[in-house]
Short mmCIF file of C-alpha atoms in Angstrom, two decimals:
data_model
loop_
_atom_site.label_atom_id
_atom_site.label_comp_id
_atom_site.label_asym_id
_atom_site.label_seq_id
_atom_site.Cartn_x
_atom_site.Cartn_y
_atom_site.Cartn_z
CA MET A 1 -185.90 -42.98 67.94
CA THR A 2 -183.83 -45.37 66.61
CA ILE A 3 -185.05 -48.04 63.89
CA THR A 4 -184.12 -51.38 64.96
CA GLN A 5 -183.72 -54.68 62.84
CA PRO A 6 -187.05 -56.60 62.78
CA GLU A 7 -187.34 -60.24 62.45
CA THR A 8 -190.01 -60.29 59.77
CA GLN A 9 -190.75 -57.60 57.28
CA LEU A 10 -194.06 -55.62 57.60
CA LEU A 11 -195.93 -54.34 54.19
CA PRO A 12 -199.14 -52.73 54.60
CA SER A 13 -201.82 -54.55 53.09
CA LYS A 14 -202.68 -51.48 50.79
CA ILE A 15 -200.12 -48.67 49.82
CA SER A 16 -202.01 -45.78 48.43
CA SER A 17 -200.23 -42.63 49.25
CA VAL A 18 -196.43 -42.18 48.22
CA ALA A 19 -193.96 -39.38 48.46
CA VAL A 20 -191.45 -39.00 45.94
CA ILE A 21 -188.01 -37.04 47.10
CA GLY A 22 -186.40 -35.51 44.32
CA GLY A 23 -187.24 -33.93 40.64
CA GLY A 24 -184.46 -35.53 38.46
CA PRO A 25 -184.15 -38.52 36.58
CA ALA A 26 -184.83 -40.87 39.25
CA GLY A 27 -187.83 -38.96 40.93
CA LEU A 28 -189.22 -38.41 37.65
CA THR A 29 -189.28 -41.82 36.23
CA SER A 30 -190.57 -43.09 39.55
CA VAL A 31 -193.51 -40.75 39.43
CA TYR A 32 -194.09 -42.00 36.00
CA GLU A 33 -194.10 -45.91 36.96
CA LEU A 34 -196.49 -45.39 39.91
CA LEU A 35 -198.84 -43.60 37.62
CA HIS A 36 -198.49 -46.44 35.23
CA THR A 37 -199.47 -49.15 37.57
CA SER A 38 -202.94 -50.38 37.76
CA LYS A 39 -204.75 -51.12 41.21
CA ASP A 40 -204.56 -54.90 40.22
CA GLY A 41 -200.98 -54.75 39.75
CA ILE A 42 -200.86 -54.49 35.82
CA SER A 43 -198.39 -52.23 34.48
CA THR A 44 -199.38 -49.61 31.51
CA VAL A 45 -196.21 -48.33 30.70
CA GLY A 46 -195.85 -46.77 27.18
CA GLY A 47 -199.53 -46.33 27.28
CA GLY A 48 -202.28 -44.60 28.75
CA LEU A 49 -203.11 -44.38 32.70
CA PRO A 50 -204.95 -47.15 34.09
CA LEU A 51 -208.97 -46.69 35.02
CA GLU A 52 -208.44 -47.81 38.36
CA PRO A 53 -204.65 -46.73 39.48
CA ALA A 54 -202.58 -48.66 42.25
CA PHE A 55 -201.96 -45.49 44.00
CA THR A 56 -204.40 -42.77 44.70
CA LYS A 57 -202.02 -39.97 45.99
CA ILE A 58 -198.56 -39.31 44.59
CA GLN A 59 -196.72 -36.25 45.87
CA GLY A 60 -193.55 -35.21 44.60
CA PHE A 61 -190.96 -32.78 46.18
CA GLU A 62 -188.23 -30.71 44.30
CA GLN A 63 -186.04 -28.16 46.13
CA LEU A 64 -185.48 -26.30 42.76
CA SER A 65 -188.10 -24.30 40.60
CA GLN A 66 -188.55 -27.03 38.15
CA ILE A 67 -187.62 -30.57 37.10
CA GLY A 68 -184.28 -31.77 36.13
CA GLY A 69 -182.24 -32.30 39.49
CA VAL A 70 -178.30 -32.34 38.72
CA TRP A 71 -179.27 -31.57 35.00
CA ASN A 72 -180.94 -28.37 35.99
CA ALA A 73 -177.74 -26.03 35.22
CA SER A 74 -177.47 -22.78 36.92
CA LEU A 75 -174.49 -21.74 34.81
CA ASP A 76 -174.84 -18.18 36.69
CA LYS A 77 -175.17 -19.10 40.12
CA THR A 78 -172.91 -21.74 41.96
CA ASP A 79 -172.65 -22.73 45.51
CA PRO A 80 -169.58 -21.33 48.22
CA PRO A 81 -166.39 -22.37 46.25
CA VAL A 82 -165.03 -23.32 49.70
CA PRO A 83 -166.63 -23.81 53.19
CA SER A 84 -167.18 -20.72 55.36
CA SER A 85 -164.86 -19.44 58.02
CA LYS A 86 -167.30 -20.79 60.62
CA THR A 87 -167.20 -23.99 59.21
CA LEU A 88 -163.66 -24.05 58.66
CA LYS A 89 -162.89 -23.11 62.51
CA LEU A 90 -164.97 -26.69 63.56
CA GLU A 91 -162.52 -28.74 61.31
CA ARG A 92 -165.20 -30.72 60.01
CA PHE A 93 -165.93 -29.37 56.61
CA ASN A 94 -166.00 -33.03 55.12
CA ASP A 95 -169.18 -33.47 57.51
CA PRO A 96 -172.53 -32.94 55.50
CA PHE A 97 -174.42 -32.08 58.76
CA VAL A 98 -171.88 -29.00 59.42
CA LEU A 99 -171.99 -27.68 55.79
CA LYS A 100 -175.51 -27.46 55.93
CA PRO A 101 -176.95 -27.86 59.30
CA ARG A 102 -180.49 -29.38 59.96
CA LYS A 103 -183.28 -26.63 60.04
CA PRO A 104 -185.38 -26.83 63.45
CA ILE A 105 -188.86 -27.77 62.85
CA PRO A 106 -191.56 -25.30 63.99
CA LYS A 107 -192.89 -26.58 67.55
CA ASP A 108 -196.28 -25.53 66.45
CA LEU A 109 -196.28 -27.67 63.37
CA VAL A 110 -198.81 -30.48 63.35
CA ILE A 111 -200.45 -32.97 60.90
CA GLY A 112 -202.92 -31.02 58.10
CA LYS A 113 -202.12 -27.41 59.24
CA GLU A 114 -199.58 -25.39 57.35
CA VAL A 115 -197.24 -22.76 59.20
CA ILE A 116 -196.00 -19.94 57.51
CA LYS A 117 -193.18 -18.20 58.71
CA PRO A 118 -190.56 -15.32 57.29
CA LEU A 119 -187.96 -16.66 55.03
CA GLU A 120 -184.67 -17.43 57.14
CA ILE A 121 -181.92 -19.05 55.05
CA LEU A 122 -178.76 -19.07 57.52
CA HIS A 123 -176.61 -21.62 55.78
CA PRO A 124 -175.65 -22.33 52.24
CA GLN A 125 -178.21 -24.29 50.75
CA TYR A 126 -176.18 -26.35 48.25
CA SER A 127 -178.75 -26.58 45.89
CA ASN A 128 -177.11 -25.06 42.37
CA SER A 129 -176.42 -27.52 39.84
CA ALA A 130 -172.72 -28.84 39.42
CA VAL A 131 -173.41 -28.45 35.53
CA TYR A 132 -170.46 -26.61 33.59
CA GLU A 133 -170.66 -25.21 30.01
CA HIS A 134 -169.04 -27.54 28.13
CA LEU A 135 -170.24 -30.49 30.35
CA TYR A 136 -171.19 -33.65 28.26
CA THR A 137 -172.60 -37.03 29.12
CA ASN A 138 -169.95 -39.94 29.45
CA ILE A 139 -172.70 -42.46 28.57
CA PRO A 140 -174.17 -42.76 25.09
CA GLU A 141 -177.23 -41.05 24.09
CA GLU A 142 -179.01 -44.48 23.59
CA LEU A 143 -178.82 -45.26 27.16
CA MET A 144 -179.73 -41.69 28.47
CA SER A 145 -183.29 -42.10 28.06
CA PHE A 146 -185.90 -44.32 29.46
CA SER A 147 -187.24 -47.51 27.52
CA TYR A 148 -190.56 -46.10 26.99
CA GLN A 149 -189.67 -42.44 25.84
CA GLN A 150 -190.20 -41.60 21.93
CA LEU A 151 -187.59 -39.24 21.31
CA PRO A 152 -186.65 -37.25 18.26
CA ARG A 153 -183.98 -38.36 16.34
CA LEU A 154 -180.59 -35.72 17.27
CA SER A 155 -178.95 -33.98 14.66
CA GLU A 156 -175.29 -34.68 14.24
CA SER A 157 -172.73 -32.90 16.80
CA SER A 158 -169.08 -32.92 17.42
CA ILE A 159 -169.50 -34.66 20.81
CA ARG A 160 -171.84 -37.49 19.63
CA PRO A 161 -172.45 -40.29 20.82
CA PHE A 162 -172.91 -38.14 23.95
CA LEU A 163 -175.30 -35.49 24.95
CA ARG A 164 -174.65 -31.73 25.79
CA HIS A 165 -176.16 -31.19 29.37
CA TYR A 166 -178.84 -28.97 28.02
CA GLU A 167 -180.06 -32.01 25.81
CA VAL A 168 -180.13 -34.11 28.47
CA LEU A 169 -182.50 -31.35 30.32
CA GLU A 170 -184.53 -31.12 27.21
CA ARG A 171 -185.27 -35.08 27.43
CA LEU A 172 -186.78 -34.49 30.85
CA LYS A 173 -188.50 -31.37 30.13
CA LEU A 174 -190.11 -33.55 27.32
CA LEU A 175 -191.14 -36.51 29.71
CA GLU A 176 -192.42 -34.03 32.17
CA SER A 177 -194.68 -32.22 29.51
CA THR A 178 -195.41 -35.63 27.46
CA TYR A 179 -197.28 -37.20 30.61
CA ASP A 180 -197.79 -34.12 32.81
CA LEU A 181 -195.72 -35.18 35.70
CA GLY A 182 -194.93 -31.53 36.92
CA LYS A 183 -198.71 -31.17 38.37
CA TYR A 184 -197.29 -33.78 40.74
CA TYR A 185 -194.59 -31.93 42.24
CA ARG A 186 -194.35 -29.40 44.55
CA PHE A 187 -191.46 -27.13 43.57
CA ASN A 188 -189.00 -24.68 45.75
CA THR A 189 -189.73 -27.40 48.62
CA GLU A 190 -187.05 -29.13 50.54
CA VAL A 191 -187.95 -32.15 52.76
CA GLU A 192 -187.00 -31.51 56.47
CA SER A 193 -188.07 -34.90 58.01
CA VAL A 194 -189.44 -38.34 57.25
CA SER A 195 -189.87 -40.42 60.33
CA TYR A 196 -191.80 -43.86 60.24
CA ASN A 197 -194.90 -44.29 62.68
CA PRO A 198 -194.59 -48.15 64.02
CA ASN A 199 -198.58 -47.89 64.98
CA SER A 200 -199.86 -46.78 61.86
CA LYS A 201 -197.18 -48.23 59.67
CA SER A 202 -197.14 -45.02 57.93
CA TRP A 203 -194.45 -42.04 57.42
CA THR A 204 -194.84 -38.71 58.33
CA LEU A 205 -192.86 -36.28 56.15
CA VAL A 206 -192.09 -32.75 56.94
CA SER A 207 -191.39 -30.28 54.25
CA ARG A 208 -190.71 -26.40 53.63
CA THR A 209 -191.72 -24.57 50.53
CA ILE A 210 -189.82 -21.27 49.90
CA ASN A 211 -191.90 -18.42 48.51
CA TYR A 212 -189.70 -16.08 46.87
CA GLY A 213 -192.57 -13.49 46.12
CA ASP A 214 -193.34 -12.45 49.81
CA GLN A 215 -190.09 -13.95 51.11
CA THR A 216 -192.07 -16.43 53.39
CA GLU A 217 -191.58 -20.02 54.12
CA THR A 218 -194.36 -22.83 54.37
CA TRP A 219 -194.17 -25.63 56.54
CA ARG A 220 -196.22 -28.66 56.27
CA SER A 221 -196.56 -32.35 58.15
CA GLU A 222 -198.13 -34.84 55.85
CA VAL A 223 -198.65 -38.89 56.26
CA PHE A 224 -197.96 -40.99 53.62
CA ASP A 225 -197.93 -44.80 53.33
CA ALA A 226 -194.49 -45.09 51.53
CA VAL A 227 -191.66 -42.92 50.50
CA ILE A 228 -189.27 -42.96 47.70
CA VAL A 229 -185.86 -41.30 48.33
CA ALA A 230 -184.69 -40.38 44.53
CA GLY A 231 -182.11 -37.92 44.97
CA GLY A 232 -179.27 -36.49 47.17
CA GLN A 233 -176.07 -38.17 45.66
CA ASN A 234 -174.70 -34.76 44.02
CA ASN A 235 -175.24 -32.06 46.12
CA ILE A 236 -173.00 -31.58 49.01
CA PRO A 237 -169.17 -31.24 48.12
CA TYR A 238 -166.63 -33.64 49.45
CA TYR A 239 -163.76 -32.00 50.95
CA PRO A 240 -160.99 -34.53 51.70
CA GLN A 241 -159.50 -34.03 55.12
CA ILE A 242 -156.15 -32.72 54.24
CA LYS A 243 -153.32 -31.13 56.69
CA GLY A 244 -153.40 -27.81 56.65
CA LEU A 245 -156.46 -26.96 54.43
CA GLN A 246 -158.23 -25.36 56.51
CA SER A 247 -155.55 -22.51 57.22
CA PHE A 248 -154.65 -22.62 53.37
CA ILE A 249 -158.33 -21.79 52.43
CA GLN A 250 -158.35 -18.79 55.11
CA SER A 251 -154.70 -17.47 53.72
CA TYR A 252 -155.58 -18.03 50.12
CA PRO A 253 -159.50 -17.64 49.80
CA ASN A 254 -159.66 -17.28 46.09
CA LYS A 255 -157.11 -19.92 45.30
CA LEU A 256 -159.16 -23.34 45.65
CA ILE A 257 -162.64 -24.47 44.52
CA HIS A 258 -164.49 -27.49 44.49
CA ALA A 259 -165.61 -28.62 41.19
CA LYS A 260 -168.87 -28.10 42.05
CA THR A 261 -168.58 -24.31 41.22
CA TYR A 262 -166.26 -24.89 38.06
CA ARG A 263 -168.20 -23.32 35.12
CA SER A 264 -165.87 -23.12 32.22
CA SER A 265 -162.06 -23.26 31.07
CA GLU A 266 -161.83 -19.30 31.50
CA GLN A 267 -161.02 -19.79 35.09
CA LEU A 268 -158.02 -21.81 33.95
CA ALA A 269 -156.57 -19.13 31.72
CA ASN A 270 -152.93 -18.38 32.04
CA LYS A 271 -153.06 -20.04 35.43
CA ASN A 272 -150.73 -22.92 37.18
CA VAL A 273 -153.69 -25.09 38.04
CA LEU A 274 -153.61 -28.29 40.24
CA ILE A 275 -156.76 -30.62 39.78
CA ILE A 276 -157.05 -33.23 42.90
CA GLY A 277 -158.89 -36.24 41.62
CA SER A 278 -159.36 -38.49 38.98
CA SER A 279 -163.03 -38.80 37.98
CA SER A 280 -164.72 -38.09 34.69
CA THR A 281 -164.76 -34.60 35.83
CA ALA A 282 -161.34 -33.94 36.10
CA SER A 283 -160.76 -35.17 32.69
CA ASN A 284 -163.38 -32.85 31.28
CA ILE A 285 -161.78 -30.10 33.07
CA ILE A 286 -158.67 -30.89 31.98
CA SER A 287 -159.16 -31.28 28.31
CA THR A 288 -161.06 -28.01 27.67
CA GLY A 289 -158.45 -26.03 30.36
CA PHE A 290 -155.34 -27.67 28.68
CA PRO A 291 -155.42 -25.02 25.61
CA VAL A 292 -155.53 -22.15 27.89
CA ALA A 293 -153.57 -23.06 31.01
CA LYS A 294 -150.08 -22.12 31.70
CA SER A 295 -149.68 -25.60 33.41
CA ILE A 296 -151.75 -28.49 34.84
CA TYR A 297 -150.81 -30.84 37.42
CA LEU A 298 -152.92 -33.85 38.26
CA SER A 299 -152.93 -35.32 41.91
CA ARG A 300 -154.13 -38.83 41.95
CA ARG A 301 -154.53 -40.95 45.32
CA SER A 302 -154.35 -44.18 42.98
CA PRO A 303 -152.08 -44.31 39.77
CA LYS A 304 -154.94 -46.77 38.42
CA HIS A 305 -158.24 -46.20 37.37
CA ASN A 306 -160.98 -48.43 36.69
CA PHE A 307 -161.31 -47.36 33.21
CA ASP A 308 -158.19 -47.67 31.10
CA TYR A 309 -158.78 -44.88 28.51
CA LEU A 310 -158.80 -42.56 31.68
CA ASN A 311 -155.25 -44.05 32.46
CA ARG A 312 -154.34 -43.18 29.31
CA VAL A 313 -155.27 -39.61 29.06
CA PHE A 314 -154.07 -38.61 32.46
CA ALA A 315 -151.00 -39.82 31.28
CA SER A 316 -151.03 -38.06 28.19
CA ASP A 317 -148.17 -35.26 27.21
CA GLY A 318 -148.50 -32.09 28.76
CA ILE A 319 -150.16 -33.25 31.98
CA ILE A 320 -147.76 -33.37 34.85
CA PRO A 321 -148.73 -36.21 37.60
CA LYS A 322 -148.60 -35.76 40.81
CA PRO A 323 -149.13 -38.42 43.81
CA GLU A 324 -151.60 -37.69 46.75
CA VAL A 325 -151.41 -34.22 48.64
CA GLU A 326 -149.84 -34.87 51.99
CA GLU A 327 -150.08 -31.12 53.27
CA PHE A 328 -150.94 -27.60 52.54
CA HIS A 329 -148.23 -25.18 53.93
CA GLN A 330 -148.89 -21.48 55.10
CA ASP A 331 -146.54 -20.02 52.63
CA GLY A 332 -148.69 -21.37 49.79
CA THR A 333 -146.58 -24.50 49.20
CA ILE A 334 -148.19 -27.84 48.28
CA GLU A 335 -146.57 -31.15 49.84
CA PHE A 336 -147.16 -34.54 48.31
CA ASN A 337 -146.87 -37.98 50.02
CA ASP A 338 -143.60 -38.57 47.84
CA GLY A 339 -141.91 -35.31 49.66
CA SER A 340 -142.05 -33.19 46.46
CA LEU A 341 -143.00 -29.72 47.00
CA LEU A 342 -145.19 -27.73 44.47
CA LYS A 343 -144.93 -23.45 44.37
CA ASP A 344 -146.82 -20.84 42.70
CA VAL A 345 -149.98 -22.73 42.00
CA ASP A 346 -152.69 -19.91 41.03
CA LEU A 347 -155.75 -22.38 41.10
CA ILE A 348 -156.72 -25.96 42.96
CA ILE A 349 -159.79 -27.49 41.85
CA ILE A 350 -160.93 -30.46 43.99
CA ALA A 351 -162.67 -33.10 42.07
CA THR A 352 -163.46 -35.49 44.72
CA GLY A 353 -167.19 -35.89 44.48
CA TYR A 354 -169.79 -35.66 46.71
CA LEU A 355 -171.38 -36.71 49.99
CA TYR A 356 -174.55 -38.64 50.10
CA HIS A 357 -176.79 -36.28 52.14
CA ALA A 358 -180.20 -37.42 52.78
CA PRO A 359 -180.45 -35.60 56.60
CA TYR A 360 -184.09 -36.06 56.70
CA LEU A 361 -184.26 -39.72 57.25
CA GLN A 362 -184.96 -40.92 60.77
CA GLU A 363 -182.02 -42.42 62.28
CA GLY A 364 -181.20 -45.89 61.34
CA LEU A 365 -183.01 -45.67 58.19
CA LEU A 366 -180.27 -45.66 55.79
CA ASP A 367 -176.91 -47.23 57.01
CA LEU A 368 -173.61 -45.57 55.54
CA ASN A 369 -170.34 -46.71 56.09
CA ASN A 370 -168.13 -43.93 57.53
CA PRO A 371 -170.63 -41.65 56.89
CA ILE A 372 -168.91 -38.18 56.87
CA GLU A 373 -165.08 -39.49 56.03
CA SER A 374 -165.60 -40.39 52.21
CA PRO A 375 -167.43 -39.46 49.07
CA ILE A 376 -170.21 -41.18 47.98
CA TYR A 377 -168.78 -43.62 45.57
CA SER A 378 -166.62 -44.71 48.48
CA LYS A 379 -169.74 -45.49 50.47
CA LYS A 380 -171.88 -48.50 51.21
CA ALA A 381 -175.21 -47.67 51.52
CA ASP A 382 -175.96 -50.79 53.38
CA ASN A 383 -179.43 -52.74 54.13
CA LEU A 384 -181.08 -52.06 51.31
CA TYR A 385 -182.07 -55.27 49.25
CA LEU A 386 -181.11 -54.72 45.54
CA HIS A 387 -179.85 -51.32 46.57
CA ALA A 388 -183.71 -50.38 46.49
CA PHE A 389 -185.61 -51.74 49.55
CA ASN A 390 -184.96 -50.59 53.05
CA ILE A 391 -184.59 -54.53 54.72
CA LYS A 392 -185.83 -53.11 57.95
CA LEU A 393 -188.88 -51.04 56.58
CA PRO A 394 -189.64 -52.15 52.91
CA THR A 395 -192.07 -49.31 52.34
CA LEU A 396 -189.29 -46.99 52.54
CA ALA A 397 -187.26 -47.21 49.04
CA PHE A 398 -184.18 -45.86 47.58
CA VAL A 399 -184.24 -45.05 43.36
CA GLY A 400 -180.64 -44.35 42.04
CA ILE A 401 -178.40 -45.62 44.56
CA PRO A 402 -176.29 -48.20 42.05
CA ASN A 403 -173.22 -46.71 40.15
CA THR A 404 -173.41 -48.20 36.59
CA PRO A 405 -173.06 -47.31 33.02
CA THR A 406 -176.84 -48.34 32.56
CA VAL A 407 -177.76 -45.79 35.10
CA TRP A 408 -180.77 -44.38 33.64
CA ARG A 409 -182.20 -47.74 33.07
CA ALA A 410 -181.16 -49.03 36.33
CA ILE A 411 -183.19 -46.40 37.71
CA GLU A 412 -186.31 -47.61 35.80
CA THR A 413 -185.81 -50.86 36.45
CA THR A 414 -185.61 -49.73 40.43
CA ALA A 415 -188.87 -47.92 39.78
CA SER A 416 -190.63 -50.47 38.43
CA ALA A 417 -189.59 -52.70 40.93
CA VAL A 418 -190.92 -50.60 43.66
CA ALA A 419 -194.25 -50.18 41.64
CA GLY A 420 -194.51 -54.10 41.41
CA ILE A 421 -193.76 -54.49 44.99
CA TRP A 422 -195.99 -51.76 46.70
CA SER A 423 -199.09 -52.53 44.28
CA GLY A 424 -198.98 -56.29 45.53
CA SER A 425 -198.19 -57.24 41.86
CA LYS A 426 -194.98 -58.92 43.29
CA ARG A 427 -193.72 -60.21 46.63
CA LEU A 428 -190.26 -59.75 48.09
CA PRO A 429 -188.20 -62.58 48.79
CA PRO A 430 -188.28 -63.80 52.52
CA LEU A 431 -186.17 -61.73 55.10
CA GLU A 432 -183.39 -64.22 55.23
CA ASP A 433 -183.07 -64.62 51.47
CA GLN A 434 -182.69 -60.56 51.33
CA LEU A 435 -179.82 -60.49 54.09
CA LYS A 436 -178.17 -63.79 52.26
CA TRP A 437 -178.16 -61.55 48.96
CA ARG A 438 -176.55 -58.99 50.99
CA LEU A 439 -173.78 -61.09 52.49
CA GLU A 440 -173.06 -62.29 48.91
CA ARG A 441 -172.74 -59.03 47.28
CA ILE A 442 -170.27 -58.05 50.22
CA GLU A 443 -168.23 -60.94 49.52
CA GLU A 444 -168.35 -60.63 45.75
CA SER A 445 -167.64 -56.62 45.90
CA THR A 446 -164.39 -57.04 47.82
CA ASN A 447 -164.73 -53.53 49.32
CA ASP A 448 -167.12 -50.65 50.20
CA LYS A 449 -166.42 -48.74 47.18
CA ARG A 450 -167.60 -51.68 44.75
CA PHE A 451 -170.39 -52.74 46.79
CA GLN A 452 -172.96 -50.55 44.74
CA GLN A 453 -170.92 -50.61 41.46
CA TYR A 454 -172.05 -52.61 38.50
CA PRO A 455 -169.70 -52.88 35.66
CA THR A 456 -170.89 -53.13 31.93
CA ASP A 457 -170.37 -56.73 31.88
CA SER A 458 -172.57 -57.49 35.10
CA ALA A 459 -175.16 -54.74 35.12
CA LYS A 460 -177.79 -56.60 33.43
CA GLU A 461 -177.27 -59.93 35.19
CA LYS A 462 -176.35 -58.93 38.57
CA LEU A 463 -178.78 -55.85 39.11
CA ILE A 464 -181.41 -55.49 36.10
CA ASP A 465 -182.80 -58.46 35.72
CA PRO A 466 -182.93 -59.32 39.52
CA LEU A 467 -184.85 -55.99 39.89
CA PHE A 468 -187.15 -56.94 36.96
CA GLU A 469 -188.36 -59.96 38.43
CA LEU A 470 -190.12 -57.70 40.64
CA ALA A 471 -191.91 -55.32 38.35
CA PRO A 472 -195.50 -55.46 37.75
CA LYS A 473 -197.42 -57.74 35.33
CA GLY A 474 -197.03 -57.05 31.74
CA ARG A 475 -193.78 -54.72 31.96
CA THR A 476 -190.97 -55.03 29.76
CA ASN A 477 -187.39 -55.16 30.43
CA PRO A 478 -185.57 -51.78 29.81
CA LEU A 479 -182.68 -53.52 29.06
CA PRO A 480 -183.82 -56.56 27.51
CA ASP A 481 -180.26 -57.97 25.63
CA ASP A 482 -176.72 -57.49 25.58
CA GLN A 483 -176.62 -55.05 22.68
CA TYR A 484 -175.79 -52.52 25.66
CA LYS A 485 -172.66 -53.80 26.09
CA GLN A 486 -171.20 -53.14 22.61
CA VAL A 487 -172.79 -49.49 22.98
CA ILE A 488 -170.93 -48.72 25.98
CA ASN A 489 -167.66 -50.40 25.23
CA LYS A 490 -167.50 -48.49 22.26
CA SER A 491 -168.05 -45.16 24.12
CA PHE A 492 -165.06 -45.54 25.67
CA GLY A 493 -162.98 -44.80 22.55
CA ASP A 494 -165.27 -41.80 21.78
CA SER A 495 -164.71 -40.64 25.41
CA GLU A 496 -160.86 -40.77 24.63
CA ARG A 497 -161.08 -39.24 21.18
CA LEU A 498 -163.08 -36.26 22.34
CA PHE A 499 -160.50 -35.92 25.22
CA TYR A 500 -157.99 -35.18 22.86
CA GLU A 501 -160.13 -33.22 20.37
CA PHE A 502 -160.91 -30.94 23.06
CA LYS A 503 -157.02 -30.99 24.59
CA ASN A 504 -155.57 -30.31 21.14
CA GLY A 505 -158.02 -27.14 20.62
CA VAL A 506 -159.84 -28.97 17.65
CA LEU A 507 -162.96 -28.76 19.59
CA LYS A 508 -163.73 -25.55 21.78
CA ASP A 509 -165.91 -25.54 25.12
CA LYS A 510 -168.11 -22.82 23.82
#
């Protein structure tokens, strides 16, 4: 069944049970926010739990064995470096439903009854983290936390003001242990289906828990008043459709990988390397790989990046610039769109991002432009008021969609807005006002890629503050003033400094 646009929005008179999909930063702060909202719509964030909570059942779902999401490193495990030969033959390896097909739901599954089956994994799960050894944040430590966290002072480090990947995970584990958030999660559990029941105005969620001990999987069907989607943005790698890529991978299976499976600069040692993409990940791989690689070529679709410092570092000495790849030839030659050719490449790293993937959602619940042809940073997740509330069905919310340097405070504010609306403390504006906001956002963002991007200068005014207006009574603004702008703007210089310190061998990736 496809969901159609309603003329009016309907919120149940009372929302008691909530499902939270995802155990990363967005999922954890969503659970925390819901727990700290009282029945009368007052926030107790920063303090104890309310005597009468607004939500009596909060159930989190996380596909990994512990919290952390993308920060839950799996350095000794990776997803497949390239699509399988079966997937390549379909020539649709940029389609997330081809890379990871839906799993059939048992026909005998009914609400309230578990179905236990032998464990069956037919396709790659794409559940391993993209974290690599030397990964550090590109956001300063002051903003890599939630406003209510009391964090210990960190010792000095060569990569300050940023955090190593394991320091981020430590912060998340501290959040989990301090507030006992783990008990609200079901781990090793993947959500397989989320569908809306118009008669009861509720949601049916089907999940599958993998029991590795006895090699079984437990299926459950449950009903919730509301659902939060807090994940799915960094799981399925995006492989651009480039002429000859399918045959090239089959002919040279060890020559090409996606950045999600990159783990250390040792993979570049004594090799001629081509990196496709101009993200911060590409910058990190280049900076640590440069001292050990034989040569590094960088292929960019656009010669100009939004961040000036990335334009400078990508043009630094020793990095050989190349335009967009036009074709992979059978003899191993790579052709670019200016007609130039590159031979004798030992390793190609595709650093082009990820596909947004929420395959469990009923058709029509999330509108993505060009859903299988472009990575998440190029997408417009449409028909979500403030990128959070489904305009069609506001008991479905998304936490973590916007791309902004203030991302942690943005997801915290989004979670607080969800708690405010669903507890009845605040009300969504009329439907026509939400649609007006959407149209204005489309006009000011000029293209789909910028629709959910909020640069430093506009993040508070355009995103954080409008969301905060929907937060429960008594809640404090996670981003109370403009001091964050100075912190972020300074960090660009720190990012550039660290790039050269790694590139010149002053710092090591170990």
